[in-house]
PDB file of C-alpha atoms in Angstrom:
ATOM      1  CA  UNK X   8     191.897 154.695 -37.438  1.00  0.00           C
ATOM      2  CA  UNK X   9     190.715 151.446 -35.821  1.00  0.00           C
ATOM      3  CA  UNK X  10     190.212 153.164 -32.242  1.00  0.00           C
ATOM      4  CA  UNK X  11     190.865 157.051 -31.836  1.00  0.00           C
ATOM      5  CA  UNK X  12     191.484 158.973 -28.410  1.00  0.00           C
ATOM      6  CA  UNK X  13     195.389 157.607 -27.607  1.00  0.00           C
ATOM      7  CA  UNK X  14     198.828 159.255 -28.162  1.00  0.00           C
ATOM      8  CA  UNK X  15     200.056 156.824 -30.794  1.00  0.00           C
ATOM      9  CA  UNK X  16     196.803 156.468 -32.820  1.00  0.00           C
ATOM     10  CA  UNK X  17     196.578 160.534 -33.110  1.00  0.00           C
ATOM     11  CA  UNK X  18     200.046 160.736 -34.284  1.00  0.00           C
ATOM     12  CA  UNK X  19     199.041 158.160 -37.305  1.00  0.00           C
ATOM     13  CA  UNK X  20     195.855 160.213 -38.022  1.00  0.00           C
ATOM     14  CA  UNK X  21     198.655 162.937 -38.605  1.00  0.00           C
ATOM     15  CA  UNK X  22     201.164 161.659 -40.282  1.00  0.00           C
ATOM     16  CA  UNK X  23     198.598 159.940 -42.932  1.00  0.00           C
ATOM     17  CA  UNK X  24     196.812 162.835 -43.687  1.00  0.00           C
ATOM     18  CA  UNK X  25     199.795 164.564 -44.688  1.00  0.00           C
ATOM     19  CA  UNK X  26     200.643 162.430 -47.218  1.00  0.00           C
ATOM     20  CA  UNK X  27     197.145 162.003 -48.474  1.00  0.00           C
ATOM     21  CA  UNK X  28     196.339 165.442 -48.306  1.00  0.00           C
ATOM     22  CA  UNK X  29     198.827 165.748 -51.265  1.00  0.00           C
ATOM     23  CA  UNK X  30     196.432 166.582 -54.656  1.00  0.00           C
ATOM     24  CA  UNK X  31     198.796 164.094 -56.374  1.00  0.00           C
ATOM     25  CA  UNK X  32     198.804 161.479 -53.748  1.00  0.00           C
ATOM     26  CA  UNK X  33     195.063 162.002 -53.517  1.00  0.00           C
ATOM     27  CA  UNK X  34     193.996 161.477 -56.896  1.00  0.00           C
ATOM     28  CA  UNK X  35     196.300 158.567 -57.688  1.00  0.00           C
ATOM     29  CA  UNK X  36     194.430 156.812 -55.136  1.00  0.00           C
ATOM     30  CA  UNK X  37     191.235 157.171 -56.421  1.00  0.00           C
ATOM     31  CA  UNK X  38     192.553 157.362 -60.152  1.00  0.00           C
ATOM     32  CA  UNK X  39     191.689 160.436 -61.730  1.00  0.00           C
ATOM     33  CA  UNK X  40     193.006 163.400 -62.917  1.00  0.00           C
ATOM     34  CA  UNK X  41     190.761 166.626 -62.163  1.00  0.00           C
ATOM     35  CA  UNK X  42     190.856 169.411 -59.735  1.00  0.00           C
ATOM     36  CA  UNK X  43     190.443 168.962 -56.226  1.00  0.00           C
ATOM     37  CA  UNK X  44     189.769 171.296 -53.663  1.00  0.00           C
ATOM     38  CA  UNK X  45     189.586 171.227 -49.876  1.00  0.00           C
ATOM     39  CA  UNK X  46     187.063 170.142 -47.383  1.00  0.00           C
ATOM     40  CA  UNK X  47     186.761 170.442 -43.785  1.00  0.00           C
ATOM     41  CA  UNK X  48     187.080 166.958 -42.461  1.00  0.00           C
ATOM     42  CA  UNK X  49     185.465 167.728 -39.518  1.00  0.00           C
ATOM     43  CA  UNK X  50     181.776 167.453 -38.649  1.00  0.00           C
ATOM     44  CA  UNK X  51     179.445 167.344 -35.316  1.00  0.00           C
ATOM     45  CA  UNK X  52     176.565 165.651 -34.068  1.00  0.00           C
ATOM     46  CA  UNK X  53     174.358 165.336 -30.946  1.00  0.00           C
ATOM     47  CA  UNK X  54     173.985 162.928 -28.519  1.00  0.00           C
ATOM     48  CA  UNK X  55     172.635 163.000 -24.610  1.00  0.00           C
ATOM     49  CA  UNK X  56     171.663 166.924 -25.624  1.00  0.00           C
ATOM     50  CA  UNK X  57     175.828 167.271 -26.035  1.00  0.00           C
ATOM     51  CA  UNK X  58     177.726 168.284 -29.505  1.00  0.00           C
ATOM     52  CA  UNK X  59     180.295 166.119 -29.926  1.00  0.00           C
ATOM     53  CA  UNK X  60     182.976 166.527 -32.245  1.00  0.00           C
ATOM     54  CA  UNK X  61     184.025 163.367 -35.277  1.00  0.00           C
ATOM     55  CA  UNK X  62     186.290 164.001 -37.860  1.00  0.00           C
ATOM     56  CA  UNK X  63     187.401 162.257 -41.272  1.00  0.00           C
ATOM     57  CA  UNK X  64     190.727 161.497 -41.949  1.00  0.00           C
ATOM     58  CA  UNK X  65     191.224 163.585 -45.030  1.00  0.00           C
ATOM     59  CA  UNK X  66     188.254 164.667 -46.966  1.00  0.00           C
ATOM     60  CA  UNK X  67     188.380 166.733 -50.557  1.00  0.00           C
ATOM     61  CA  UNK X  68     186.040 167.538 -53.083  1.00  0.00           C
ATOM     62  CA  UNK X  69     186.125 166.191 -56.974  1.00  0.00           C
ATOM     63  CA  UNK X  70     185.257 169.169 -59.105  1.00  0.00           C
ATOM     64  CA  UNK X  71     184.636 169.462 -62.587  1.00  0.00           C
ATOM     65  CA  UNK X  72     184.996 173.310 -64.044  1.00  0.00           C
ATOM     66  CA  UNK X  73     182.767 174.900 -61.781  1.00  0.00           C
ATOM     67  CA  UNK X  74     180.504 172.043 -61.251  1.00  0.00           C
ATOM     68  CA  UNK X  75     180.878 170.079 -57.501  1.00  0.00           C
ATOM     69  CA  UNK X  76     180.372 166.295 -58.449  1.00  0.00           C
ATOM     70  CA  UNK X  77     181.247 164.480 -54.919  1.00  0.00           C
ATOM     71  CA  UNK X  78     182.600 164.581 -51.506  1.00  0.00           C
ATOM     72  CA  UNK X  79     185.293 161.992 -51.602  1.00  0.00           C
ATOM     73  CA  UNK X  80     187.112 160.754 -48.074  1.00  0.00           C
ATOM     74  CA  UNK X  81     189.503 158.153 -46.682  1.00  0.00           C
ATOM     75  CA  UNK X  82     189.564 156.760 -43.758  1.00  0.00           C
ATOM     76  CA  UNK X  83     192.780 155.115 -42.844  1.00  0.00           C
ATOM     77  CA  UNK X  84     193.345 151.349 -41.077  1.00  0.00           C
ATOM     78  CA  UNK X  85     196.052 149.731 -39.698  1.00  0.00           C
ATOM     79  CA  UNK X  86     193.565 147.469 -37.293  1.00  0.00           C
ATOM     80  CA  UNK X  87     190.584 145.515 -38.396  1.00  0.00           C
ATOM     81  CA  UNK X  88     187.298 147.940 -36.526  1.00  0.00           C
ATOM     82  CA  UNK X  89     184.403 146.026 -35.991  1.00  0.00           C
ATOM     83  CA  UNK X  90     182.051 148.891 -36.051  1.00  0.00           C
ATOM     84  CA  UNK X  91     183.831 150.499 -39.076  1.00  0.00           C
ATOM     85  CA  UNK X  92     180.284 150.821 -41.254  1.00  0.00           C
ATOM     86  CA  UNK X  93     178.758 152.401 -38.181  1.00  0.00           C
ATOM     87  CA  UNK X  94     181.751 155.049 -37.809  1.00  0.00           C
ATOM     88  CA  UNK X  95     181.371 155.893 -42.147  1.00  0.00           C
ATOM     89  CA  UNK X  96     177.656 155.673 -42.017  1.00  0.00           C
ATOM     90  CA  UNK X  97     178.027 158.787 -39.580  1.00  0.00           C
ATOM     91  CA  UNK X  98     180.699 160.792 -40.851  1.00  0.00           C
ATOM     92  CA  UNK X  99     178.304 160.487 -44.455  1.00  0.00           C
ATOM     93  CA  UNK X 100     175.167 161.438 -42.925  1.00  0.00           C
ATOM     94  CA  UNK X 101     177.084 164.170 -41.054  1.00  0.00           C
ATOM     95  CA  UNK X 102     178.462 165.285 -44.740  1.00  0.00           C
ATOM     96  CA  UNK X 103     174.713 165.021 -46.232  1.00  0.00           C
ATOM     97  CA  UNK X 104     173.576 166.887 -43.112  1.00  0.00           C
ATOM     98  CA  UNK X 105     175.892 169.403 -43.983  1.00  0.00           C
ATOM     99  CA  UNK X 106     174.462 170.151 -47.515  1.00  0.00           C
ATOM    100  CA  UNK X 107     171.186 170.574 -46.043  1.00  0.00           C
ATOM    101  CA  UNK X 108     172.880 173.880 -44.214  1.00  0.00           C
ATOM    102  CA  UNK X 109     173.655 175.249 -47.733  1.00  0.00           C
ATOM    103  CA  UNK X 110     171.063 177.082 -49.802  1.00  0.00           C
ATOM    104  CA  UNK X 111     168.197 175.093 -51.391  1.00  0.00           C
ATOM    105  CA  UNK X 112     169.164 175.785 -54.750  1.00  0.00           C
ATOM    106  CA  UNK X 113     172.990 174.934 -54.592  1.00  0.00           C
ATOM    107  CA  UNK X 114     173.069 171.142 -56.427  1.00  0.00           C
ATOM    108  CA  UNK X 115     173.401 167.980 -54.449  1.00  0.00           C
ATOM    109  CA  UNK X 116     176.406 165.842 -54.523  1.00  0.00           C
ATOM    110  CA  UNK X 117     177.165 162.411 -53.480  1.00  0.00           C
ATOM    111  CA  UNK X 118     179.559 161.600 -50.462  1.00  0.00           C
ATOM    112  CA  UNK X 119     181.844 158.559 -51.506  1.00  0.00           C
ATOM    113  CA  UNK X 120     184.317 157.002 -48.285  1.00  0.00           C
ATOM    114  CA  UNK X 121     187.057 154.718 -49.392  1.00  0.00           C
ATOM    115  CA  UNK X 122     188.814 152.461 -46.584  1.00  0.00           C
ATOM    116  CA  UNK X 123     192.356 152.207 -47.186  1.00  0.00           C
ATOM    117  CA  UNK X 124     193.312 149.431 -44.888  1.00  0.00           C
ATOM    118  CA  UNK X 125     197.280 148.449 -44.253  1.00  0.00           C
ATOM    119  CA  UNK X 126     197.109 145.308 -42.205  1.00  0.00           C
ATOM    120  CA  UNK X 127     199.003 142.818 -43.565  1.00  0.00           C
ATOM    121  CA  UNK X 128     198.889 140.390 -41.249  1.00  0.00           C
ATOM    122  CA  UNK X 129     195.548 139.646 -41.577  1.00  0.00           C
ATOM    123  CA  UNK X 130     192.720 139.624 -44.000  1.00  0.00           C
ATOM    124  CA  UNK X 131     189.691 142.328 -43.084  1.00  0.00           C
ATOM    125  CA  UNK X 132     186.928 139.210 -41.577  1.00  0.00           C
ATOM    126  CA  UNK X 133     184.920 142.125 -39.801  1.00  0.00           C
ATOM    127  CA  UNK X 134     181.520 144.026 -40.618  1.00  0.00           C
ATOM    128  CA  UNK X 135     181.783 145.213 -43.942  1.00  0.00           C
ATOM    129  CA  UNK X 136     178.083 146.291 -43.966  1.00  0.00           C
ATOM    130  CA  UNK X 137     175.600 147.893 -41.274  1.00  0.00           C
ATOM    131  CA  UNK X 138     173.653 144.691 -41.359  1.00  0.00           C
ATOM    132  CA  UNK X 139     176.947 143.102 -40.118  1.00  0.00           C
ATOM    133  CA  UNK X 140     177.326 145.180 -37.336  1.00  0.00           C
ATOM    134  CA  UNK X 141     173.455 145.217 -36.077  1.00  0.00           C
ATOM    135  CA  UNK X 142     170.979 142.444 -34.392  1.00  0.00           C
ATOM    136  CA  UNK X 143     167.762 142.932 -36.513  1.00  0.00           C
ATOM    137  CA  UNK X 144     165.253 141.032 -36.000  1.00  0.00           C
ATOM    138  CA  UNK X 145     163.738 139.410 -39.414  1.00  0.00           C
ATOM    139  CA  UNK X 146     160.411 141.183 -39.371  1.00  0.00           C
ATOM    140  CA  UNK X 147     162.610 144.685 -39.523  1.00  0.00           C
ATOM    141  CA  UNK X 148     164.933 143.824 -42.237  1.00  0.00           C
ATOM    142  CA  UNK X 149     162.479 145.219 -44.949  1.00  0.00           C
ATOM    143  CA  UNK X 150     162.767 148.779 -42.667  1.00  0.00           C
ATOM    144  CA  UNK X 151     166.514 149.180 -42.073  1.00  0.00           C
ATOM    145  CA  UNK X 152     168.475 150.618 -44.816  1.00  0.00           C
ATOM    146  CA  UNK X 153     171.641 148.677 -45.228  1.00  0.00           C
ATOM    147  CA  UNK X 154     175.290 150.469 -45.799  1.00  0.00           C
ATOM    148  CA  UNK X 155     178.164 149.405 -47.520  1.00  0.00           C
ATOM    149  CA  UNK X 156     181.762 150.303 -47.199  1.00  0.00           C
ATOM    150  CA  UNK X 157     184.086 150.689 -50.090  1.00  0.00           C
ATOM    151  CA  UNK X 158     187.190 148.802 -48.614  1.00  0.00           C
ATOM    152  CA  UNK X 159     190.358 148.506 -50.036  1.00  0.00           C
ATOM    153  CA  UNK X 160     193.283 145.988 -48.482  1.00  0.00           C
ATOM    154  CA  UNK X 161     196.308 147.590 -49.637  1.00  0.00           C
ATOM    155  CA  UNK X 162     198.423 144.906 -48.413  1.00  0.00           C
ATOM    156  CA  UNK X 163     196.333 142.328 -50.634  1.00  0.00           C
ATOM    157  CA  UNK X 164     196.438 144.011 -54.048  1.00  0.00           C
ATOM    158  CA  UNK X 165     198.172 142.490 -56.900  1.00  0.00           C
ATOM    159  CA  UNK X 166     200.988 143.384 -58.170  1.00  0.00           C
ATOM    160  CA  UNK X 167     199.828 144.951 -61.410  1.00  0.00           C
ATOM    161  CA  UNK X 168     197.335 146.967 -59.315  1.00  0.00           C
ATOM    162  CA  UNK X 169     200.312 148.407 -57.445  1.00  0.00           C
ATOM    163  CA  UNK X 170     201.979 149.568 -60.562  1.00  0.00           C
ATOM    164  CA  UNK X 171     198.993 151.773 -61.562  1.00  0.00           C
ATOM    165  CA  UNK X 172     199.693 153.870 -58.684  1.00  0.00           C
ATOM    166  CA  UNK X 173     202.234 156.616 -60.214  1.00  0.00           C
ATOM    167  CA  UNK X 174     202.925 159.153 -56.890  1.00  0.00           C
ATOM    168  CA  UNK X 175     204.476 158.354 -53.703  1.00  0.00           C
ATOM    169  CA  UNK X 176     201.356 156.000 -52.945  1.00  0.00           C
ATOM    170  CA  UNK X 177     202.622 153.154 -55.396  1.00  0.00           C
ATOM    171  CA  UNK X 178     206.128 152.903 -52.627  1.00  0.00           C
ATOM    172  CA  UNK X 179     203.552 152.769 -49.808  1.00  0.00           C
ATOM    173  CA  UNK X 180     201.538 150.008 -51.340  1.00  0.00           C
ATOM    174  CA  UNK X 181     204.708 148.168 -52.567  1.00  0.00           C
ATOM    175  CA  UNK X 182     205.998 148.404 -48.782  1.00  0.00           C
ATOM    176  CA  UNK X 183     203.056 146.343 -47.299  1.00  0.00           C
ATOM    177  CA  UNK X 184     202.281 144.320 -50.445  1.00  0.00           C
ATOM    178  CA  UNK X 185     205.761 142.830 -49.808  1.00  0.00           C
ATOM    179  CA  UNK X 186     205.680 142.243 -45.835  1.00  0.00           C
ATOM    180  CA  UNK X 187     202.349 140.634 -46.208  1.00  0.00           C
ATOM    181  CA  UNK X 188     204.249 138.407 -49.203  1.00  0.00           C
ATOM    182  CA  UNK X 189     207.140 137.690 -47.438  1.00  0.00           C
ATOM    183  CA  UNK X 190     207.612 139.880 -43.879  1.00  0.00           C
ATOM    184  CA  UNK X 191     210.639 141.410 -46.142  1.00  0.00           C
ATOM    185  CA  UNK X 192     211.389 144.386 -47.947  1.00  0.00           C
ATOM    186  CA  UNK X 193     213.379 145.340 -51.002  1.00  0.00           C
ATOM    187  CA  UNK X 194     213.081 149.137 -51.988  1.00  0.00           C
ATOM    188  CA  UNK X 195     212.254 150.162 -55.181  1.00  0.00           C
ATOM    189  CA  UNK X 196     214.787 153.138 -57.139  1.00  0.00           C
ATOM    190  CA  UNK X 197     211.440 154.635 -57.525  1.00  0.00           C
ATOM    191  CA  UNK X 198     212.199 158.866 -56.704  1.00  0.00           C
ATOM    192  CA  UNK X 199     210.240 160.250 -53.853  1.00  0.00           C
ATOM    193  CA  UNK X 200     208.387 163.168 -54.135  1.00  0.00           C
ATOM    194  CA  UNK X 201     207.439 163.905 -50.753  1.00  0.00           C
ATOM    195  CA  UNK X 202     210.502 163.034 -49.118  1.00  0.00           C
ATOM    196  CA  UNK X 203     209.433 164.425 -45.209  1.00  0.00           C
ATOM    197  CA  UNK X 204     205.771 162.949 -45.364  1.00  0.00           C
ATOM    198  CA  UNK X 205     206.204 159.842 -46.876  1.00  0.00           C
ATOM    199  CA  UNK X 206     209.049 158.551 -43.937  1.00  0.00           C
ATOM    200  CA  UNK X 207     207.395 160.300 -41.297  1.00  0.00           C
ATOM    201  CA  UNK X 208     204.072 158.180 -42.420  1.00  0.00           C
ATOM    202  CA  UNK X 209     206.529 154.700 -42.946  1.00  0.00           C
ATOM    203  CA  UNK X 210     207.414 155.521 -39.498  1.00  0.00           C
ATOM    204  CA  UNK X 211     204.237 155.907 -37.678  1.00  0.00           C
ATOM    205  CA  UNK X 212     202.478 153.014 -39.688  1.00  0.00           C
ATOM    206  CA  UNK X 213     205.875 150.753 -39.122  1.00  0.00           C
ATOM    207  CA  UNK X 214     206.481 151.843 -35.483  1.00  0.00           C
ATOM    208  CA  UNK X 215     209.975 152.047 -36.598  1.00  0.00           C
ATOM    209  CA  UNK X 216     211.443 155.976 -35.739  1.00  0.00           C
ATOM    210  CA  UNK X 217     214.318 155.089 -38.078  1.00  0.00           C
ATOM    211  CA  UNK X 218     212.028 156.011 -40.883  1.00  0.00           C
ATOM    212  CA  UNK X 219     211.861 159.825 -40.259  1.00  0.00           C
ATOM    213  CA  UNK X 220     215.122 159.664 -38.493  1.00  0.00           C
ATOM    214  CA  UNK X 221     216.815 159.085 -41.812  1.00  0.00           C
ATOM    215  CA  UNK X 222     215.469 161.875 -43.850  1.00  0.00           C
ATOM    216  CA  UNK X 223     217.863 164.896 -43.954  1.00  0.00           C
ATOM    217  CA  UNK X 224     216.720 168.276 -45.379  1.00  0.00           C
ATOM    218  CA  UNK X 225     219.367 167.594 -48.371  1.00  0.00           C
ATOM    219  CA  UNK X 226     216.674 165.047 -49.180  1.00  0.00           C
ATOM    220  CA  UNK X 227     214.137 167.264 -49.961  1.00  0.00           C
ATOM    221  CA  UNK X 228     216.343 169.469 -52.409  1.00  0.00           C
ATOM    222  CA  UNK X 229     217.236 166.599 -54.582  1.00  0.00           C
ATOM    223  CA  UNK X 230     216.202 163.009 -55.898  1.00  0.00           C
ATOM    224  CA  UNK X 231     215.940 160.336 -53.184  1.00  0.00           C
ATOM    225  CA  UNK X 232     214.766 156.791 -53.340  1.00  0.00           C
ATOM    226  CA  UNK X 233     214.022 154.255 -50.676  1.00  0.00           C
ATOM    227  CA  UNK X 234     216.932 152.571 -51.371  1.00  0.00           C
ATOM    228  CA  UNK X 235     219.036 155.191 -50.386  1.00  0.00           C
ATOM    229  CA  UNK X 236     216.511 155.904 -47.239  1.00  0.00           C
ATOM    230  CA  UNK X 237     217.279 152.109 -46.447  1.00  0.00           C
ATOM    231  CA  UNK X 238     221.020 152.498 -46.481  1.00  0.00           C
ATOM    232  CA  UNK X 239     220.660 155.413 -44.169  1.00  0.00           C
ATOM    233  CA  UNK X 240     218.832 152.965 -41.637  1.00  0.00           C
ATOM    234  CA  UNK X 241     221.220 150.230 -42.577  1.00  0.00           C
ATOM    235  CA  UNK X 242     224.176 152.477 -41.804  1.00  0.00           C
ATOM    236  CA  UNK X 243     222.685 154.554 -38.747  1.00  0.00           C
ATOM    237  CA  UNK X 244     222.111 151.143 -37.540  1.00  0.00           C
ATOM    238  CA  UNK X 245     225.257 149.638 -37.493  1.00  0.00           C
ATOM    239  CA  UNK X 246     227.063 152.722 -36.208  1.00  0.00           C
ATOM    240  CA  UNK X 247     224.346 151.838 -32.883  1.00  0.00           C
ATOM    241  CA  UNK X 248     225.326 148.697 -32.648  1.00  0.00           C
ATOM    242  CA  UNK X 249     229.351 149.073 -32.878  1.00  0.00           C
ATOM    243  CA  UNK X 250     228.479 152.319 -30.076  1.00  0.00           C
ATOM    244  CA  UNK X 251     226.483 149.635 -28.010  1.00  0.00           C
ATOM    245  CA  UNK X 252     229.409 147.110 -27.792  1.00  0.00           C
ATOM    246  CA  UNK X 253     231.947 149.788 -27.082  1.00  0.00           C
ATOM    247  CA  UNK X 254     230.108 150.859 -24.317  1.00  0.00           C
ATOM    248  CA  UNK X 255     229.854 147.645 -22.851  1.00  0.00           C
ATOM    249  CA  UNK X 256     233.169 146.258 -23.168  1.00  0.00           C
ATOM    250  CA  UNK X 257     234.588 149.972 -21.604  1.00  0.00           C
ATOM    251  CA  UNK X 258     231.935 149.343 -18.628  1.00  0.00           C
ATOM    252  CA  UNK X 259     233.000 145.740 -18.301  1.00  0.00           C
ATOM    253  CA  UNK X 260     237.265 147.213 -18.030  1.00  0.00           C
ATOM    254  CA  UNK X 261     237.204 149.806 -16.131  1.00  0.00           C
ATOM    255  CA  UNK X 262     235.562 147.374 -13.353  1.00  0.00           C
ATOM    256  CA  UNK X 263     237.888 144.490 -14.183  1.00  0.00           C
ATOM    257  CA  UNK X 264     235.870 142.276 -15.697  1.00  0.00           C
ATOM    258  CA  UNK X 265     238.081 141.308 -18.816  1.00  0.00           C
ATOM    259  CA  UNK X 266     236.771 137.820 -18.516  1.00  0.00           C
ATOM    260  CA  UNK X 267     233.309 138.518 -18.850  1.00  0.00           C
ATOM    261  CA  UNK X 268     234.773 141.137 -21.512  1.00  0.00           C
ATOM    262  CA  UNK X 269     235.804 138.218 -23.391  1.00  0.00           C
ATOM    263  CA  UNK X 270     233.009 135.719 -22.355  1.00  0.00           C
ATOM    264  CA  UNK X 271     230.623 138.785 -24.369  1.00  0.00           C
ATOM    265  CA  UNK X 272     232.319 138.602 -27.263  1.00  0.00           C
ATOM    266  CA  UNK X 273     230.968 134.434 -28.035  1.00  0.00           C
ATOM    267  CA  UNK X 274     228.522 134.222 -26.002  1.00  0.00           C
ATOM    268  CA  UNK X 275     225.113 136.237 -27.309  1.00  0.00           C
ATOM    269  CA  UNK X 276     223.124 135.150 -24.637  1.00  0.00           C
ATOM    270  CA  UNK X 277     225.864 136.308 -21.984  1.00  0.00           C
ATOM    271  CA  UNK X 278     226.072 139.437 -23.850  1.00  0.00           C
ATOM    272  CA  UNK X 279     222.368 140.128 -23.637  1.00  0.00           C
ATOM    273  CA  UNK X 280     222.662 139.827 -20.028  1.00  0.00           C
ATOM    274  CA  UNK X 281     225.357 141.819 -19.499  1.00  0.00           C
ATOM    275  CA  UNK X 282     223.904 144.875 -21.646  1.00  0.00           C
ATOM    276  CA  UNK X 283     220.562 144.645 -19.555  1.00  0.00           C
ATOM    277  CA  UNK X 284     223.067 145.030 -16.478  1.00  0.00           C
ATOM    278  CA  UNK X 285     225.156 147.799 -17.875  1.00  0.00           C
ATOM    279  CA  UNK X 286     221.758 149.572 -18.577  1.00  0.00           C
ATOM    280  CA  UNK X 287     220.150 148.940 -15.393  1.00  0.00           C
ATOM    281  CA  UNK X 288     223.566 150.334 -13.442  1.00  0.00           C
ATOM    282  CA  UNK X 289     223.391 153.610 -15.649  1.00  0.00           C
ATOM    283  CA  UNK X 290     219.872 153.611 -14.505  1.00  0.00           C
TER     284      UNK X 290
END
């Protein structure tokens, strides 16, 4: 995530990697179809003589037979992150590093890190490269090794690419493909396969609680779309707003205010004010 360390940015790291950690999810995203196995996201290095702790947001391994070809991981954005390169240029080394632990005869594999950035309301304009993100004088260029990430704006692909998706990824990309189009969204009938993970993730990355509030273990037992999820929200809230108003207008009557009562019922400005009162009072 763009900054790491706060309540709300832990509980995305979460939800995201449990929709990602899904083998299907997984290798849809990077588009291919053999075994993967698990890999510790988590790595260490040292600083001020102190181990400190970093850790990928979901890391696997591509394996062919008994062969270990790479180290894929994603790293997940909703914010634009300035020193992005810097943060994947560790958690790589860290991953080489970690081969260097291993016996010397067990083969080398590259690490691959693929950005999977959701913003949608803007473009990714920072450091894409370690060069971007450092001051280096001319006469060091030639020394410095340069790094570059492999990012991918989900909200800016096509609308072919975001049919080649074929798990629960392809609703995800569809979701902020179409708010970065138009700020709107119409669900697919597309059937979700990982009902729990993929609303708890639309509700973290959307800030919207609705999302996970409208799944129902019935969901998970049988063939739901996000057309159905978005009736559920549609319907949970209208039954909110028709509680909201009753409250009101029994708060307003039963301290004989009928004509403010009715006044709320035109006025929408009026009736703002008067909620924020009732609300304050039950305080």
């Amino acid at each position: 995530m763009a900054a790491r360390g706060s309540g709300a940015v832990a509980e995305k790291d979460i939800a995201e990697k449990t929709l990602e950690a899904y083998n299907d999810v997984f290798a849809d995203i990077i588009n291919v179809l053999l075994e993967l196995e698990e890999e510790s996201p988590n790595s260490s290095y040292k600083s001020d003589g102190k181990l400190h702790a970093q850790e990928r947001d979901i890391a696997k391994y591509w394996c062919k037979g008994l062969v270990r070809i790479a180290l894929y991981g994603f790293e997940n954005q909703t914010d634009v992150d300035s020193d992005m390169p810097l943060r994947l240029f560790s958690y790589d080394g860290a991953a080489y590093r970690g081969q260097l632990l291993t016996e010397e005869a067990a083969p080398r594999y590259p690490v691959v890190t693929l950005v999977l950035y959701f913003g949608y309301r803007r473009c990714w304009k920072t450091p894409r490269t370690l060069y971007d993100c450092l001051t280096i004088p001319e006469e060091l260029k030639p020394y410095v090794n340069d790094y570059r990430m492999n990012l991918y704006e989900i909200a800016y692909l096509n609308d072919e690419q975001v049919q080649l998706f074929t798990s629960d990824f392809r609703i995800v990309a569809d979701y902020f493909v179409q708010m970065r189009k138009s700020r709107n969204y119409t669900a697919p009938e597309t059937t979700i396969r990982h009902v729990h993970e993929l609303l708890q993730l639309m509700a973290v990355m959307t800030q919207d609680s609705r999302f996970e509030g409208a799944c129902s273990p019935d969901m998970e037992r049988r063939p739901t779309s996000m057309c159905e999820v978005l009736d559920q929200i549609e319907g949970r809230g209208i039954q909110k707003g028709e509680d909201t108003i009753l409250s009101l207008m029994h708060y307003l009557l039963t301290n004989n205010r009928s004509e403010d009562a009715m006044r709320a019922t035109e006025d929408a400005a009026y009736r703002h004010k008067l909620l924020t009162e009732m609300f304050h009072d039950k305080k």
